[in-house]
Coordinates of C-alpha atoms and ligand atoms in Angstrom, one line a residue:
M19 CA -6.1 -42.6 86.4
E20 CA -4.8 -41.6 90.0
K21 CA -5.1 -45.3 91.0
I22 CA -2.9 -46.3 87.9
V23 CA -0.3 -43.3 88.4
S24 CA 0.0 -44.4 92.1
L25 CA 0.4 -48.2 91.2
C26 CA 3.0 -47.3 88.7
K27 CA 5.3 -45.6 91.3
R28 CA 4.3 -48.0 94.2
R29 CA 5.4 -51.0 92.0
G30 CA 8.1 -49.5 90.0
F31 CA 6.8 -49.1 86.5
I32 CA 7.1 -45.4 86.1
F33 CA 8.9 -42.4 88.3
Q34 CA 8.8 -38.7 87.7
A35 CA 12.3 -37.9 86.3
S36 CA 14.5 -36.1 88.8
E37 CA 12.0 -36.5 91.4
I38 CA 14.3 -35.6 94.3
Y39 CA 15.1 -32.3 92.9
G40 CA 11.5 -31.7 92.4
G41 CA 10.8 -33.3 89.2
L42 CA 11.5 -32.3 85.3
N43 CA 8.1 -31.4 83.7
G44 CA 7.2 -33.9 80.8
V45 CA 10.1 -36.3 81.6
W46 CA 9.9 -39.9 83.0
D47 CA 12.1 -42.6 84.2
Y48 CA 11.2 -46.1 83.8
G49 CA 11.5 -48.2 86.9
P50 CA 12.7 -51.9 86.9
L51 CA 9.2 -53.3 86.0
G52 CA 8.4 -50.5 83.6
T53 CA 11.8 -51.0 81.8
E54 CA 10.9 -54.8 81.3
L55 CA 7.5 -53.9 79.9
K56 CA 9.1 -51.5 77.6
N57 CA 11.3 -54.0 76.4
N58 CA 8.9 -56.4 75.8
L59 CA 6.9 -54.0 73.5
K60 CA 9.8 -52.8 71.5
Q61 CA 11.2 -56.5 71.1
Y62 CA 7.7 -57.6 70.0
W63 CA 7.4 -54.6 67.4
W64 CA 11.0 -55.2 66.2
K65 CA 10.0 -59.3 65.8
V66 CA 6.8 -58.6 64.0
I67 CA 8.0 -55.7 61.9
V68 CA 11.6 -56.5 61.3
R69 CA 12.7 -60.2 62.0
D70 CA 9.6 -62.1 60.7
R71 CA 9.8 -60.4 57.3
D72 CA 12.0 -60.5 54.4
D73 CA 11.1 -57.0 53.2
V74 CA 12.1 -54.7 56.2
V75 CA 15.3 -53.9 57.7
G76 CA 16.5 -51.8 60.8
L77 CA 18.3 -48.5 61.1
D78 CA 19.7 -47.0 64.5
G79 CA 20.0 -43.4 63.6
S80 CA 21.6 -40.6 65.6
I81 CA 19.4 -38.2 67.8
L82 CA 21.7 -35.2 67.0
T83 CA 20.5 -34.0 63.6
H84 CA 21.9 -31.7 60.9
P85 CA 19.8 -28.5 60.9
A86 CA 19.7 -28.9 57.1
A87 CA 18.0 -32.1 57.3
L88 CA 15.2 -30.6 59.6
K89 CA 15.0 -27.5 57.4
A90 CA 14.5 -29.8 54.4
S91 CA 11.7 -31.8 56.3
G92 CA 10.0 -28.6 57.3
H93 CA 10.5 -29.0 61.0
V94 CA 12.7 -25.8 61.3
D95 CA 10.1 -23.5 59.7
T96 CA 6.7 -25.3 60.5
F97 CA 6.7 -27.8 63.5
T98 CA 5.1 -25.6 65.8
D99 CA 2.1 -25.4 68.2
P100 CA 0.1 -22.4 68.7
M101 CA 0.8 -20.7 72.1
V102 CA -0.8 -18.2 74.1
D103 CA 0.2 -16.5 77.5
C104 CA -2.2 -15.7 80.3
R105 CA -1.7 -12.3 81.5
T106 CA -3.2 -13.3 84.7
C107 CA -1.0 -16.1 86.1
K108 CA 1.7 -16.0 83.5
A109 CA 1.1 -19.6 82.2
R110 CA 2.0 -20.4 78.6
L111 CA -0.9 -22.4 77.1
R112 CA -1.6 -24.4 73.9
A113 CA -4.1 -22.1 72.1
D114 CA -5.9 -25.2 70.9
Q115 CA -6.3 -26.5 74.3
L116 CA -7.7 -23.6 76.3
A117 CA -10.8 -24.3 78.3
E118 CA -14.2 -22.3 77.0
K119 CA -16.9 -21.0 79.2
N120 CA -20.0 -19.3 77.5
G121 CA -17.9 -19.0 74.1
T122 CA -15.0 -17.3 75.8
K123 CA -11.4 -18.8 76.1
Q124 CA -10.1 -19.2 79.3
C125 CA -6.9 -20.1 81.2
P126 CA -7.3 -23.7 82.5
N127 CA -5.0 -22.8 85.4
C128 CA -6.6 -19.7 86.7
G129 CA -9.7 -19.1 84.8
G130 CA -8.3 -15.9 83.4
K131 CA -9.5 -14.4 80.1
D132 CA -6.7 -11.9 79.4
L133 CA -5.0 -13.8 76.9
T134 CA -2.4 -12.9 74.3
E135 CA -2.8 -13.7 70.8
A136 CA -1.7 -16.9 69.6
R137 CA 1.7 -17.2 68.2
P138 CA 3.5 -20.4 66.6
F139 CA 6.2 -22.0 69.2
N140 CA 8.8 -24.2 67.7
L141 CA 8.7 -27.7 69.3
M142 CA 12.5 -28.7 68.6
F143 CA 15.1 -28.7 71.1
Q144 CA 18.1 -26.9 69.8
T145 CA 21.5 -27.3 71.0
Q146 CA 24.9 -26.4 70.3
M147 CA 27.8 -28.8 68.9
G148 CA 31.4 -28.3 69.5
A149 CA 33.2 -25.5 71.6
S150 CA 32.1 -22.4 69.6
A151 CA 28.6 -21.0 70.0
D152 CA 27.8 -19.5 66.7
P153 CA 24.9 -20.1 64.4
A154 CA 27.0 -22.8 62.4
S155 CA 27.2 -25.1 65.4
I156 CA 23.5 -25.5 66.0
A157 CA 22.1 -29.0 65.8
Y158 CA 18.8 -30.4 67.1
L159 CA 17.5 -33.2 69.1
R160 CA 15.6 -35.3 66.6
P161 CA 11.7 -34.4 66.8
E162 CA 10.9 -37.9 65.2
T163 CA 13.0 -40.8 64.3
A164 CA 11.5 -40.8 60.7
Q165 CA 13.9 -38.5 59.1
S166 CA 16.9 -40.3 59.4
I167 CA 15.4 -42.9 57.6
F168 CA 14.9 -40.6 54.6
V169 CA 18.4 -39.2 54.9
Q170 CA 20.0 -42.6 55.0
F171 CA 17.7 -44.1 52.3
K172 CA 20.1 -44.4 49.6
N173 CA 23.0 -46.0 52.1
V174 CA 20.4 -48.7 53.3
L175 CA 19.0 -49.4 49.8
D176 CA 22.4 -50.0 48.5
V177 CA 23.7 -52.3 51.3
S178 CA 20.6 -54.5 51.6
R179 CA 19.7 -54.4 47.9
K180 CA 16.0 -54.6 48.6
K181 CA 13.3 -54.5 45.8
L182 CA 10.2 -52.4 46.2
P183 CA 8.2 -52.5 48.1
F184 CA 10.6 -52.6 51.3
G185 CA 10.7 -50.9 54.6
I186 CA 13.3 -49.3 57.0
A187 CA 12.3 -49.5 60.7
Q188 CA 13.8 -47.8 63.8
I189 CA 13.0 -47.5 67.5
G190 CA 14.5 -44.8 69.5
K191 CA 14.2 -41.6 71.4
A192 CA 12.5 -38.2 70.0
F193 CA 12.2 -35.0 71.7
R194 CA 9.8 -32.1 71.7
N195 CA 9.4 -29.3 73.8
E196 CA 5.5 -29.7 74.4
I197 CA 4.1 -26.4 75.8
N198 CA 1.9 -28.7 78.2
P199 CA 3.1 -32.2 78.9
R200 CA 0.2 -34.1 80.3
N201 CA -1.8 -37.2 81.1
F202 CA 1.2 -38.8 82.9
T203 CA 3.3 -39.9 80.3
F204 CA 0.9 -39.5 77.5
R205 CA 2.4 -36.0 76.1
S206 CA 6.1 -36.0 77.2
R207 CA 9.0 -33.9 76.3
E208 CA 11.3 -36.9 75.8
F209 CA 9.6 -40.1 74.3
E210 CA 10.4 -43.2 72.1
Q211 CA 8.9 -44.0 68.7
M212 CA 8.6 -47.2 66.8
E213 CA 8.5 -46.1 63.0
L214 CA 8.5 -48.0 59.7
E215 CA 8.8 -46.1 56.5
Y216 CA 7.6 -48.6 53.8
F217 CA 8.6 -47.5 50.6
C218 CA 6.7 -48.5 47.4
R219 CA 5.8 -47.4 43.9
P220 CA 3.1 -44.6 43.7
E221 CA 0.3 -46.6 42.4
Q222 CA 0.8 -49.1 45.5
G223 CA 0.4 -46.3 48.2
M224 CA -3.4 -46.6 49.0
D225 CA -3.5 -50.2 49.1
L226 CA -0.3 -50.4 51.3
L227 CA -2.0 -47.8 53.5
A228 CA -4.9 -50.1 54.0
Y229 CA -2.7 -53.0 54.5
W230 CA -0.3 -51.3 57.1
L231 CA -3.7 -50.3 59.0
K232 CA -4.7 -53.8 59.3
E233 CA -1.6 -55.1 60.6
R234 CA -1.1 -52.4 63.1
I235 CA -4.5 -53.2 64.6
R236 CA -3.3 -56.8 64.7
F237 CA -0.3 -55.9 66.5
Y238 CA -2.5 -54.1 69.2
E239 CA -4.5 -57.1 69.7
E240 CA -1.6 -59.3 70.0
I241 CA -0.2 -57.5 72.7
G242 CA -3.5 -57.7 74.5
I243 CA -5.1 -54.4 74.1
N244 CA -8.6 -54.6 74.0
R245 CA -10.1 -54.3 70.6
K246 CA -13.1 -52.5 72.0
R247 CA -10.9 -49.8 73.4
L248 CA -9.0 -49.2 70.0
H249 CA -10.8 -46.8 67.3
I250 CA -9.6 -45.9 63.9
L251 CA -9.9 -42.2 62.8
D252 CA -9.7 -41.6 59.1
V253 CA -8.2 -38.1 59.1
P254 CA -10.2 -35.8 57.0
D255 CA -8.6 -33.8 54.2
K256 CA -8.6 -30.6 56.0
D257 CA -6.7 -32.0 59.0
R258 CA -4.1 -34.0 57.2
A259 CA -0.4 -33.0 56.0
F260 CA -0.8 -31.4 52.6
Y261 CA 1.3 -33.9 51.3
S262 CA -0.5 -37.1 52.7
K263 CA -3.0 -38.6 50.4
G264 CA -4.5 -40.7 53.4
T265 CA -3.9 -40.9 57.2
F266 CA -5.4 -43.2 59.8
D267 CA -5.0 -42.6 63.7
I268 CA -5.3 -45.5 65.8
E269 CA -6.7 -44.4 69.0
Y270 CA -7.0 -45.8 72.3
E271 CA -9.7 -45.2 75.1
F272 CA -7.4 -43.8 77.8
P273 CA -9.1 -42.9 81.1
F274 CA -8.6 -39.2 80.3
G275 CA -10.2 -39.8 76.9
R276 CA -9.8 -41.1 73.3
Q277 CA -6.4 -40.3 72.2
E278 CA -3.8 -41.4 69.3
L279 CA -1.7 -44.3 70.2
E280 CA -0.1 -44.4 66.3
G281 CA -0.5 -42.6 63.0
V282 CA -0.6 -44.5 59.9
A283 CA 0.1 -42.1 57.0
Y284 CA 0.7 -42.3 53.0
R285 CA 3.3 -39.7 52.9
T286 CA 3.6 -39.8 48.9
D287 CA 7.2 -39.1 47.9
H288 CA 7.2 -35.7 49.8
D289 CA 10.2 -36.4 52.2
L290 CA 12.2 -38.0 49.7
Q291 CA 11.7 -35.1 47.3
Q292 CA 12.5 -32.5 50.0
H293 CA 15.9 -34.2 50.8
I294 CA 16.7 -34.4 47.2
K295 CA 16.0 -30.8 46.7
S296 CA 17.8 -29.7 49.7
S297 CA 21.0 -32.0 49.5
G298 CA 21.2 -32.2 45.7
K299 CA 22.0 -35.8 46.2
T300 CA 20.0 -38.4 44.2
L301 CA 17.6 -40.6 46.6
D302 CA 15.9 -42.5 43.7
Y303 CA 15.3 -46.3 42.9
F304 CA 16.2 -48.0 39.7
D305 CA 13.8 -50.8 38.8
E306 CA 16.0 -53.5 37.1
E307 CA 13.1 -55.0 35.2
T308 CA 11.4 -52.1 33.8
K309 CA 14.5 -49.9 33.8
E310 CA 12.8 -47.1 35.2
R311 CA 14.1 -44.8 37.7
F312 CA 12.0 -42.8 40.2
V313 CA 11.5 -41.6 43.5
P314 CA 9.7 -43.9 45.8
H315 CA 6.7 -43.5 47.7
V316 CA 6.1 -44.2 51.4
V317 CA 3.5 -45.5 54.0
E318 CA 4.6 -44.6 57.6
P319 CA 3.2 -46.6 60.4
S320 CA 4.5 -44.3 63.5
A321 CA 3.8 -45.5 66.9
G322 CA 4.8 -44.3 70.2
V323 CA 6.4 -46.6 72.7
D324 CA 5.6 -44.6 75.8
R325 CA 1.9 -44.3 74.8
T326 CA 1.5 -47.7 74.0
V327 CA 3.1 -48.8 77.5
L328 CA 0.5 -46.3 79.0
A329 CA -2.2 -48.2 77.1
L330 CA -1.1 -51.4 78.1
I331 CA -0.9 -50.5 81.7
C332 CA -4.4 -48.7 81.6
D333 CA -5.9 -51.7 79.7
A334 CA -4.3 -54.4 82.1
Y335 CA -5.5 -52.5 85.4
D336 CA -8.2 -54.6 87.1
E337 CA -9.7 -55.1 90.6
D338 CA -11.8 -58.0 91.6
S339 CA -12.0 -60.1 95.0
A340 CA -10.0 -62.8 96.5
P341 CA -10.0 -64.6 99.8
D342 CA -7.3 -63.5 102.1
E343 CA -5.4 -65.9 104.5
K344 CA -8.4 -66.2 106.8
G345 CA -10.7 -66.9 104.0
K346 CA -12.3 -63.2 103.9
M347 CA -12.9 -61.7 100.5
E348 CA -10.6 -58.8 99.9
T349 CA -9.9 -56.4 96.9
R350 CA -7.4 -57.9 94.6
I351 CA -5.5 -55.5 92.4
V352 CA -4.6 -57.3 89.2
M353 CA -2.7 -56.3 86.1
R354 CA -4.1 -58.7 83.3
F355 CA -1.2 -58.0 81.0
H356 CA -0.8 -60.4 78.3
P357 CA 1.9 -63.0 79.1
R358 CA 3.7 -61.9 76.1
M359 CA 4.1 -58.3 77.5
A360 CA 4.3 -59.0 81.4
P361 CA 7.3 -57.9 82.9
M362 CA 7.8 -61.0 84.9
K363 CA 6.4 -64.3 83.3
C364 CA 6.8 -66.4 86.4
A365 CA 7.1 -66.2 90.1
V366 CA 8.8 -69.1 92.0
F367 CA 7.9 -69.5 95.6
P368 CA 9.1 -72.1 98.2
L369 CA 5.9 -73.0 100.5
L370 CA 8.2 -72.2 103.5
K371 CA 11.2 -70.2 103.6
N372 CA 12.9 -72.1 106.8
K373 CA 12.5 -75.7 105.1
E374 CA 16.2 -76.0 103.3
A375 CA 15.0 -78.7 101.1
L376 CA 12.0 -76.5 99.7
V377 CA 14.1 -73.5 99.1
A378 CA 17.0 -75.5 97.3
K379 CA 14.3 -77.0 95.1
A380 CA 12.6 -73.5 94.6
R381 CA 16.2 -72.3 93.6
E382 CA 16.5 -75.1 91.2
V383 CA 13.3 -74.4 89.4
Q384 CA 14.2 -70.7 89.4
A385 CA 17.5 -71.6 87.7
L386 CA 15.8 -73.9 85.1
L387 CA 13.2 -71.2 84.2
R388 CA 15.5 -68.2 84.1
S389 CA 17.1 -69.2 80.8
H390 CA 13.9 -69.2 79.0
M391 CA 11.8 -66.1 80.7
N392 CA 12.1 -63.6 83.5
V393 CA 11.6 -65.0 86.7
F394 CA 10.9 -63.7 90.2
Y395 CA 11.9 -65.6 93.0
D396 CA 10.1 -64.4 96.4
E397 CA 10.1 -66.4 99.8
G398 CA 8.9 -63.6 102.2
G399 CA 5.5 -63.8 103.8
A400 CA 2.3 -66.0 103.5
I401 CA 2.0 -67.8 100.3
G402 CA -1.5 -65.8 99.6
R403 CA 0.4 -62.2 100.1
R404 CA 2.9 -63.6 97.7
Y405 CA 0.4 -64.4 95.2
R406 CA -1.3 -60.9 95.5
R407 CA 2.1 -59.0 95.2
Q408 CA 2.7 -60.7 91.8
D409 CA -1.1 -60.1 90.7
E410 CA -0.6 -56.7 91.1
I411 CA 2.5 -56.5 88.8
G412 CA 1.0 -58.7 86.3
T413 CA 3.0 -62.1 86.6
P414 CA 0.9 -64.6 84.8
F415 CA 2.5 -67.7 86.3
G416 CA 3.1 -68.6 90.0
V417 CA 5.0 -71.8 90.8
T418 CA 4.9 -73.1 94.5
I419 CA 7.3 -75.6 95.7
D420 CA 5.6 -77.7 98.5
F421 CA 6.0 -81.0 100.3
E422 CA 4.4 -82.8 97.4
T423 CA 7.4 -81.6 95.4
L424 CA 9.7 -83.3 97.8
G425 CA 7.8 -86.9 97.6
E426 CA 6.6 -86.3 101.0
K427 CA 3.0 -86.9 100.2
G428 CA 3.6 -89.9 97.9
E429 CA 6.1 -90.9 95.2
E430 CA 3.9 -89.9 92.1
L431 CA 3.7 -86.3 93.2
R432 CA 7.7 -86.1 93.7
D433 CA 8.9 -83.6 91.2
T434 CA 5.8 -81.9 90.5
V435 CA 4.8 -78.2 91.5
T436 CA 1.5 -76.2 91.5
L437 CA 1.2 -73.7 88.8
R438 CA -1.1 -70.9 89.6
D439 CA -2.7 -69.0 86.7
R440 CA -3.0 -65.3 87.6
D441 CA -6.3 -64.5 86.0
S442 CA -8.5 -67.5 87.3
M443 CA -6.5 -68.2 90.2
K444 CA -6.7 -71.9 89.4
Q445 CA -3.9 -74.1 90.3
E446 CA -2.9 -77.1 88.7
R447 CA -0.2 -79.8 89.4
V448 CA 2.5 -79.8 86.7
A449 CA 5.9 -82.1 86.6
I450 CA 9.1 -80.0 86.8
K451 CA 10.2 -81.4 83.5
D452 CA 7.1 -79.9 81.7
L453 CA 7.3 -76.4 83.2
V454 CA 9.3 -74.6 80.4
E455 CA 7.4 -75.8 77.8
T456 CA 3.8 -75.3 79.4
I457 CA 4.7 -71.7 80.3
S458 CA 6.8 -70.8 77.1
S459 CA 4.1 -72.0 74.8
K460 CA 1.9 -69.1 76.5
I461 CA 4.5 -66.1 76.6
R462 CA 5.8 -66.4 72.9
Ligands
LIG515 N1 7.0 -39.4 61.9 C1 5.5 -39.0 61.9 C2 5.5 -38.5 63.4 O1 6.3 -38.5 64.1 P1 3.3 -38.0 65.0 O2 2.0 -38.3 65.2 O3 3.9 -36.8 65.3 O4 4.1 -38.4 63.6 C3 4.0 -40.5 66.1 O5 4.1 -39.1 66.2 C4 3.7 -40.9 67.2 O6 4.6 -40.6 68.3 C5 2.3 -40.6 68.1 O7 1.3 -41.3 67.6 C6 2.6 -40.8 69.4 O8 2.3 -42.1 69.8 C7 4.0 -40.6 69.6 N2 4.1 -39.1 70.3 C8 4.2 -37.9 69.3 N3 4.6 -37.2 70.2 C9 4.6 -37.5 71.7 C10 4.7 -37.0 72.9 N4 4.8 -35.7 73.1 N5 4.6 -37.7 73.9 C11 4.5 -39.1 73.8 N6 4.6 -39.6 72.4 C12 4.4 -38.9 71.5

């Protein structure tokens, strides 16, 4: 994991938030490449979940949330983790994550055994809205994106005029005051979720749970995650929320262990019923054909953006060997991102930076590609070094403009370039006019 964390900082994927002030625990900033990677992930999720389907629409709900909504959802009273204090080093610890030696619980920081009893700690961030600081001004930063979907269910249904089954999808920030943020970005206090609430008739719930589990596994494969590192946990009755009739966790084998990426849960009609009870409003569905009025059930695939970005990074990291400029083999760090996810799709290199005609042609090729994909231009240093820099950030294609391109080695090669493949390091000669289609077909 150390190598991955170091690469993330060195190459601008992820930085500690407020680093120059000593950092803010459990909060992260995404650098230039991390931002591109994260955007590619979110855009692909939005494409397959919303744009490619007739039965799902989007929502962008607010982060600041009415306390009554989170009281109704159960977050105000029960969204807690069990916390203990270590009386020796004063650390606050999650009771279910303590170290254990010879059957005795210990503080993982100092090894101390003098621990308090566990007590519930609410994970929500509370804030104050407006100028007065009385209890009526309390608001919360949302702990999940899901609740605004339930609260807006009726409005979205009315405007979209969808028939069951249909879904409402959302990508956005969520906040949890985790007692022990850890494992890099895996458990953060500020993170993003990609959630779909897929509403249905009660009798469709279990089948749709199986359907969405399959869809979601396919998604992870399509973004390039190795299927062998993905696992499905059928959450047993005793560990499921009381209202859920079935929940699967999709887990990934991170270097620090097998951990949850996404939960796919059949939540029955619990959430809508809670909001009906608390708000006194009707959040039901009228079936025109059967003339029935009922509260829909819901299946919820709920994924973490940051966790998936971390899985993409861990899955892509690889080391192999490649010759340096003198032909001596050296270790090559290569991020084998699926081209669809790669932050940069293509790098353009003039063979030499002091040859005006090469640079001009390279800029021309960059401009041609730019309107179709994210392109990086690099003219500094030996070509082998430039390839290596791109390998380390996972750029799947490299285009080199050389003397052949200028027609200096025969007319038949004029306006062709070398196209290098990151993984095989093989190079082929491609006409500039075919470049856009050749690369685009692989990054879609
Ligand atoms: N609406 C259901 C819900 O929020 P959850 O299992 O608490 O369910 C869903 O969260 C997903 O959100 C998780 O599978 C994970 O990917 C992500 N997530 C939750 N807490 C997180 C945290 N502290 N840091 C990063 N991601 C988190």
